[in-house]
Coordinates of C-alpha atoms and ligand atoms in Angstrom, one line a residue:
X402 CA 59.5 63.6 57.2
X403 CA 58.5 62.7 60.3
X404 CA 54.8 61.0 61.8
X405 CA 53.8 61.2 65.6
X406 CA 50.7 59.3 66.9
X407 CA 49.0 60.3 70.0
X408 CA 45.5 59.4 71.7
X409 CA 43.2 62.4 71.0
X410 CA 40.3 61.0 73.0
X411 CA 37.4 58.0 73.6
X412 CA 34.8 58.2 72.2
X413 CA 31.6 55.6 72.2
X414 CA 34.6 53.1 73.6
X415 CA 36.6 53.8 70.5
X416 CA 40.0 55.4 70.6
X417 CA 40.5 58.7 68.5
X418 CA 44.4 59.1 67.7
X419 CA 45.7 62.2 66.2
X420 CA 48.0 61.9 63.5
X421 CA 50.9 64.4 63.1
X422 CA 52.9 65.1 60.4
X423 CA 55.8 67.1 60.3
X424 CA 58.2 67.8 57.0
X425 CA 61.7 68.6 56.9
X426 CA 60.7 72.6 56.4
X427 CA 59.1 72.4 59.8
X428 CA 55.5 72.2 58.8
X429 CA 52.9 70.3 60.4
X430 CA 49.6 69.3 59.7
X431 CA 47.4 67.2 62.5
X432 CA 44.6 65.2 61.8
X433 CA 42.3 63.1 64.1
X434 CA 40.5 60.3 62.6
X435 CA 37.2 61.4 64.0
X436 CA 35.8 63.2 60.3
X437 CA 39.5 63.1 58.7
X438 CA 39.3 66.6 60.6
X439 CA 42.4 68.6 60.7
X440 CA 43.1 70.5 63.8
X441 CA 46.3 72.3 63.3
X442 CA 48.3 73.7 60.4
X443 CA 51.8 75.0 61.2
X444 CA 53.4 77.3 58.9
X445 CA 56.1 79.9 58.3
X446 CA 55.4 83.3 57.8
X447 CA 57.8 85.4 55.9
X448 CA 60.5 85.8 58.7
X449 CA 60.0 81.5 59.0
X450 CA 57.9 82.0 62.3
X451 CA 56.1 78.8 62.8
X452 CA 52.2 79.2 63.5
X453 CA 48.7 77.8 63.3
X454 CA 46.7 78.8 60.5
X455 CA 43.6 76.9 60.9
X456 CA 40.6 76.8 63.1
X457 CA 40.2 74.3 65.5
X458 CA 40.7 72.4 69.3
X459 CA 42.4 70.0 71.1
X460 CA 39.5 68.1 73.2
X461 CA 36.3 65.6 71.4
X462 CA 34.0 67.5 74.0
X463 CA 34.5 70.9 71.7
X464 CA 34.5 69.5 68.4
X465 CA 31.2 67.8 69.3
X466 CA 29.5 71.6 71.5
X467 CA 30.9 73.8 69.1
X468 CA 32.6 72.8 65.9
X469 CA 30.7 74.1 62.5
X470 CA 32.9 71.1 60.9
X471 CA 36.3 72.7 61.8
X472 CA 39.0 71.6 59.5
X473 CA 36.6 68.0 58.7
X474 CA 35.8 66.1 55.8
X475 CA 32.1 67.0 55.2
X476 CA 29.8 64.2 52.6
X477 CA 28.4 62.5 51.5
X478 CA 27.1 65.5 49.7
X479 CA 28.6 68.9 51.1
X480 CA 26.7 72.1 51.0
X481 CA 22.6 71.8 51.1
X482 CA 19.7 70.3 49.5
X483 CA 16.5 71.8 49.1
X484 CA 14.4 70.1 50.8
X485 CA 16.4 67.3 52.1
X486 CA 15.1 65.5 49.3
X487 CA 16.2 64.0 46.1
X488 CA 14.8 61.5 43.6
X489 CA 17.0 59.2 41.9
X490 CA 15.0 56.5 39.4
X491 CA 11.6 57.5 40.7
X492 CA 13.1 57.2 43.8
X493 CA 12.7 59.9 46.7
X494 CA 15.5 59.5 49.5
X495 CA 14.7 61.5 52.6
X496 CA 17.4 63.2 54.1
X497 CA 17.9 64.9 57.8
X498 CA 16.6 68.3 57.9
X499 CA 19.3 70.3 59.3
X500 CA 19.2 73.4 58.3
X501 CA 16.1 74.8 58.1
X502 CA 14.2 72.7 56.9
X503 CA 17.0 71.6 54.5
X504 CA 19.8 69.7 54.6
X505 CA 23.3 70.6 54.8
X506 CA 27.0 68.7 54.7
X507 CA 25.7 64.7 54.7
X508 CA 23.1 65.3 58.1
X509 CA 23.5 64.3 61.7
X510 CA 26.1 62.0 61.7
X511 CA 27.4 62.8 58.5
X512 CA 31.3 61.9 57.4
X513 CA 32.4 64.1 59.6
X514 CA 31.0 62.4 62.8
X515 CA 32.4 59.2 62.4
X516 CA 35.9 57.3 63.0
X517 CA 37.6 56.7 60.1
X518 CA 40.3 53.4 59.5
X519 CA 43.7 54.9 59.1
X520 CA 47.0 53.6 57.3
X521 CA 50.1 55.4 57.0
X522 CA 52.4 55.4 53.7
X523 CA 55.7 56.7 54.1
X524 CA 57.9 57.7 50.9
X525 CA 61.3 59.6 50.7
X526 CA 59.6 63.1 50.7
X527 CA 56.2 62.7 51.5
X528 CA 54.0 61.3 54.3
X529 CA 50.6 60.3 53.5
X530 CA 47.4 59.3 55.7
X531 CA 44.6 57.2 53.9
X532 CA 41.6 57.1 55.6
X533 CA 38.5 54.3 54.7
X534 CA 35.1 54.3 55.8
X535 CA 32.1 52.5 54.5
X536 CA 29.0 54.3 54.6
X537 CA 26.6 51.9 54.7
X538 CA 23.0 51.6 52.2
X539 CA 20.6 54.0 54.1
X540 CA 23.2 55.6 56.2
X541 CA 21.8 59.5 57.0
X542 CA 19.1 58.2 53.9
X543 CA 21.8 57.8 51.5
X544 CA 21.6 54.9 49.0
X545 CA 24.3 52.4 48.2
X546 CA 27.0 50.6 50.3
X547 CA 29.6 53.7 49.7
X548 CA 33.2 52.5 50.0
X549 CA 35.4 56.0 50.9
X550 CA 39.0 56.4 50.7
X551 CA 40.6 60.0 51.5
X552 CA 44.7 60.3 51.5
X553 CA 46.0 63.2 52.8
X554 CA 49.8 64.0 51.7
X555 CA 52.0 66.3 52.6
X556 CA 55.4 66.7 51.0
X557 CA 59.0 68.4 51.5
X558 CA 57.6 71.4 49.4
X559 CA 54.9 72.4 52.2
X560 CA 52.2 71.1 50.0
X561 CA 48.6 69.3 51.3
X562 CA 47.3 67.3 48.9
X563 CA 43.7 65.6 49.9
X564 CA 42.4 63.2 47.2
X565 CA 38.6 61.9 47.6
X566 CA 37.7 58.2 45.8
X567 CA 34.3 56.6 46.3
X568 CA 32.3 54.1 44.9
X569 CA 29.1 52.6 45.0
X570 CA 27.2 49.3 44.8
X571 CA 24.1 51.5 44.0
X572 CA 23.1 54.6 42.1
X573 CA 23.4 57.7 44.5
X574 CA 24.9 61.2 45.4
X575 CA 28.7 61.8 46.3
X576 CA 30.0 65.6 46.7
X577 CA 32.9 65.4 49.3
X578 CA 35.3 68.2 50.8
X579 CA 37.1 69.2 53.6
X580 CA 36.2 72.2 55.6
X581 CA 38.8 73.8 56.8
X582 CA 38.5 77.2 58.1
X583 CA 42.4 79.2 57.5
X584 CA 43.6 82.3 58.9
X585 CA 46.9 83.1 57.9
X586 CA 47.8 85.5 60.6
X587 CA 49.2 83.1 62.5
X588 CA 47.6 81.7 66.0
X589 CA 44.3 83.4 65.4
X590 CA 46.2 86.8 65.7
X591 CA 43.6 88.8 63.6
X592 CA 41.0 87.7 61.6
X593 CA 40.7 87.8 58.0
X594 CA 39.4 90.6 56.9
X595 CA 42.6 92.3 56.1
X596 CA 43.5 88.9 53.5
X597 CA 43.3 89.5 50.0
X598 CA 41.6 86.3 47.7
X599 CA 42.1 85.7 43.9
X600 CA 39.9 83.4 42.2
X601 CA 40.0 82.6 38.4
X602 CA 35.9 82.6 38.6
X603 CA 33.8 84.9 36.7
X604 CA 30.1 84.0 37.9
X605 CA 28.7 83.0 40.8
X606 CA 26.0 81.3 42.3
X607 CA 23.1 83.1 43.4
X608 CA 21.7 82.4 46.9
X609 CA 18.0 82.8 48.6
X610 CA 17.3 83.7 51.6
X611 CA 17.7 79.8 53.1
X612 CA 21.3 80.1 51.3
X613 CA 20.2 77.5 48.4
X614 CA 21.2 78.4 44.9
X615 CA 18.2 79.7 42.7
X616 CA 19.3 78.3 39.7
X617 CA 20.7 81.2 38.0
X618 CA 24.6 81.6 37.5
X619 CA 25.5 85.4 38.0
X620 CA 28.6 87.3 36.5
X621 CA 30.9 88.5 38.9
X622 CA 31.9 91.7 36.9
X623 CA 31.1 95.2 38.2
X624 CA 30.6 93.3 41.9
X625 CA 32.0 92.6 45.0
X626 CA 32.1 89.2 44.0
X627 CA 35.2 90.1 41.2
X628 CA 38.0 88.3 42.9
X629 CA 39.7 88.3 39.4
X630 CA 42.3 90.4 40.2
X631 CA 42.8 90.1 44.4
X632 CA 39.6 91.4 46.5
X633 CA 40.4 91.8 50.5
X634 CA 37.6 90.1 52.5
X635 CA 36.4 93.0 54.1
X636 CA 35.0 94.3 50.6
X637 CA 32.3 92.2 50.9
X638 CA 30.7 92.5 54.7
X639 CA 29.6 95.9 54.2
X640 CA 28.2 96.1 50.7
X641 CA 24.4 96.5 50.2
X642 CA 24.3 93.8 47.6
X643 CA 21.7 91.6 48.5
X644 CA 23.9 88.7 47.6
X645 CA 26.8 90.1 50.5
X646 CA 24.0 90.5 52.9
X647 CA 21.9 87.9 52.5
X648 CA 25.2 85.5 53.2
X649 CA 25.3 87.7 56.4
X650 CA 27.4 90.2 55.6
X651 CA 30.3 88.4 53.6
X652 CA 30.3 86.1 51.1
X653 CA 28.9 82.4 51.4
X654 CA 29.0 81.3 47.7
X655 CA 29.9 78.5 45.5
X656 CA 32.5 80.2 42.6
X657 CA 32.6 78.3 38.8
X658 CA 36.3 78.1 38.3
X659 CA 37.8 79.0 35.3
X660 CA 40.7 77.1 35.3
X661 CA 42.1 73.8 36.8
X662 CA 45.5 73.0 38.5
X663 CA 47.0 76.3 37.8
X664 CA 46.7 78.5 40.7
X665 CA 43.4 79.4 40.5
X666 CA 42.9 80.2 44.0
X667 CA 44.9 82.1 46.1
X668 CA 44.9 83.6 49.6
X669 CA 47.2 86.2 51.0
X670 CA 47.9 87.7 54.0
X671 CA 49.9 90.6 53.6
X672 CA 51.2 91.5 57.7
X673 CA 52.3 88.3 58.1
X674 CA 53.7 87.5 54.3
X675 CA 51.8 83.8 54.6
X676 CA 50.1 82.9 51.3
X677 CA 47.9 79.8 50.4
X678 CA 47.6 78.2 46.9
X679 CA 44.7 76.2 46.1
X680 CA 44.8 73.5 42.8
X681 CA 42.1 71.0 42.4
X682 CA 40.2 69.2 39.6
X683 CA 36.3 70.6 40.7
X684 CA 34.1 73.0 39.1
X685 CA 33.6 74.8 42.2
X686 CA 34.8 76.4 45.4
X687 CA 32.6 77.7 48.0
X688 CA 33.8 80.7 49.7
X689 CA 32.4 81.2 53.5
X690 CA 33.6 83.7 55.6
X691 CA 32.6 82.8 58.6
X692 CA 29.8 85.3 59.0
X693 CA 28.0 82.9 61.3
X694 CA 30.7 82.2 63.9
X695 CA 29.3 82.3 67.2
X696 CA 31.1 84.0 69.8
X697 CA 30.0 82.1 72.7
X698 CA 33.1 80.1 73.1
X699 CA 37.2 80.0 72.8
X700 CA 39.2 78.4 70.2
X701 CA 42.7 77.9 72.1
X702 CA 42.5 81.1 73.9
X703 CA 40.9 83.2 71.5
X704 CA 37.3 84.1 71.4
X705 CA 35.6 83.0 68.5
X706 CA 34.0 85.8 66.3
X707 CA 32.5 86.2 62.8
X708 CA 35.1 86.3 60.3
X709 CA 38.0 84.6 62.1
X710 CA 38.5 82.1 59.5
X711 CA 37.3 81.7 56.1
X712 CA 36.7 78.1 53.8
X713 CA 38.0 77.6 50.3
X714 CA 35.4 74.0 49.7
X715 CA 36.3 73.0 46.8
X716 CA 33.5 70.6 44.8
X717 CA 30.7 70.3 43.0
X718 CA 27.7 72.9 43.2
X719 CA 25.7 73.0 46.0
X720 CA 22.3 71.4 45.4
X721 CA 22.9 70.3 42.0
X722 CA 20.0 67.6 41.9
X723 CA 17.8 70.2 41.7
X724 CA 19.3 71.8 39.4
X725 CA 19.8 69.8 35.7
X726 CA 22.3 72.6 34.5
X727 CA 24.5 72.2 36.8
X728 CA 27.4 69.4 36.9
X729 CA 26.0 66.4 38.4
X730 CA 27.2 64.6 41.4
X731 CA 25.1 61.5 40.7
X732 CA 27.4 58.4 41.1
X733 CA 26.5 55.3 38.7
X734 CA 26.7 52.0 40.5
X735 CA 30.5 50.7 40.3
X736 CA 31.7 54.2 39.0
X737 CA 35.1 55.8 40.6
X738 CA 34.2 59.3 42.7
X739 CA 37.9 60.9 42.1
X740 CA 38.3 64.5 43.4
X741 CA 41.5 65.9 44.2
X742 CA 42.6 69.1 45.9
X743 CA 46.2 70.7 46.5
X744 CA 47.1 73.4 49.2
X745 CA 50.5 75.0 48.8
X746 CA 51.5 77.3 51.2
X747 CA 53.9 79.9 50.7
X748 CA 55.8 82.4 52.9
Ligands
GLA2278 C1 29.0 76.0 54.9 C2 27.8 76.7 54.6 C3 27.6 77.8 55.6 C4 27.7 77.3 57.0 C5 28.9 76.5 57.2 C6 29.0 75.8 58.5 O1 30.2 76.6 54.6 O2 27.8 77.2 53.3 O3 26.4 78.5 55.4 O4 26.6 76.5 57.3 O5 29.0 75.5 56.3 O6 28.6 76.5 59.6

């Protein structure tokens, strides 16, 4: 295993160092400590060619114009809230309202906009960053003095693991992810249309119009939301379910899971024989396929465009405090947040 630490860039007169680190297969992952956000992932494909398979850039000037969190650690509740607005012991919190009118992944300056303290832990066959950040009482209208601590790990068996812990000197809301966007072509070759997804999920969430769940949980059978036995992406952008369409033509929805820790997600790309397993303890995973890309920049050369990557987020459901059936992501004072998620990528 091996760890390289570079300046990635100033920022508000604080340094932002990217964190490299490289196993003895030859994969890398790179991180920055602005968001936990991870800018590269270098894999094998089936003939061992080592390339990219995530979105993302190599300046702070980018992330800040043009990232729609790129490979970051989005909280302190990912997804939206109706509203911005949630009441916790007859208490309303306001959030920011960014996204129409609601709000999405933590705010303005939400985890992914801030600089993160880093330590390294180095082991015989893994390497593993832990990030800390205290998000302070109030912070984007958040109660509670929230202590973070994220470890990403990556071993000799081209595995990621990310593990979320939090806790709270006050009763609030924690739903944390990462956002990664993957394409397994390799280098942005093609998008991902062509890739095939399983998912052990059989319902859904339905969306409306502002992409916030109604409330009711839909079965995926008979739908272009069956992923049960392998769906390519492209299955969904031109459907005329209102669901497809309604994400913009793709998919945009958070999937119950089935099944825990046993391969329940899984991503392949057949040209380039790269596959990605996804194991984690949440309910949930919120497949986005990038139907709102813009295309009015570059990401390393290559034009940005709708579909070019897709995100596996997995957590807890989207706007669960407004809805009582679903799983809740309230956080009792001095109660451990644990969340755990493994990527194994195969070739
Ligand atoms: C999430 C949302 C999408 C979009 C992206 C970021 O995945 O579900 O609607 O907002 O974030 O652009």
């Amino acid at each position: 295993m091996n760890l390289i630490q570079e300046k990635f860039a100033e920022l508000d007169g604080q340094t932002i160092t990217t964190f490299t680190m490289i196993n003895d297969q030859g994969m890398e992952v790179s991180t920055i400590d602005y968001g936990c956000t991870i800018t590269r992932i270098v894999v094998p494909d089936r003939n061992g060619t080592l390339e990219n398979v995530v979105l993302g850039f190599d300046t702070i000037e980018e992330y800040q114009q043009h990232s729609p969190y790129f490979g970051a650690v989005v909280g302190r509740h990912a997804g939206r809230i109706a509203n911005a607005e949630f009441t916790l012991e007859g208490t309303t919190y306001h959030l920011a309202k960014n996204n129409n009118g609601n709000h999405l992944h933590g705010g303005i300056k939400g985890l992914d906009k801030v600089i993160w303290n880093t330590e390294v832990v180095e082991e015989k066959d893994s390497l593993t960053l832990v990030f800390t950040y205290l998000s302070k009482d109030g912070e984007e209208g958040y109660p509670g003095n929230l202590k973070m601590k994220i470890s990403y790990t990556l071993n000799n068996d081209n595995e990621l693991q990310i593990s979320y812990e939090g806790v709270s000197d006050q009763k609030t809301v924690v739903n944390v992810t990462n956002h990664s966007y993957f394409n397994l072509s390799g280098n942005l070759k093609r998008d991902v249309l062509n890739h095939k997804l399983t998912l052990k999920s059989n319902r859904f969430l339905e969306l409306d119009e502002e992409l916030i769940p109604t409330g009711e949980i839909l079965p995926v059978e008979n739908t272009s939301f069956d992923f049960l036995s392998g769906r390519k992406i492209m299955e969904g952008t031109d459907t005329n379910d209102s669901q497809n369409i309604i994400a913009g033509n793709g998919y945009d929805h958070p999937f119950l899971l089935t099944d825990n820790h046993n391969k329940e997600i899984y991503l392949f790309d057949d040209e380039s024989g790269r596959g990605l397993i996804i194991e984690t303890n949440q309910p949930a995973v919120v497949l986005y396929t990038g139907n709102q890309l813009a295309d009015d920049f570059s990401i390393r050369g290559i034009n940005s465009r709708k579909y070019l990557g897709l995100c596996l987020e997995t957590q807890g459901l989207p706007d669960s405090l407004n809805h009582p059936h679903f799983p809740s992501a309230i956080l009792e004072k001095d109660q451990g947040y644990y969340s755990v998620t493994k990527y194994i990528f195969t070739n």
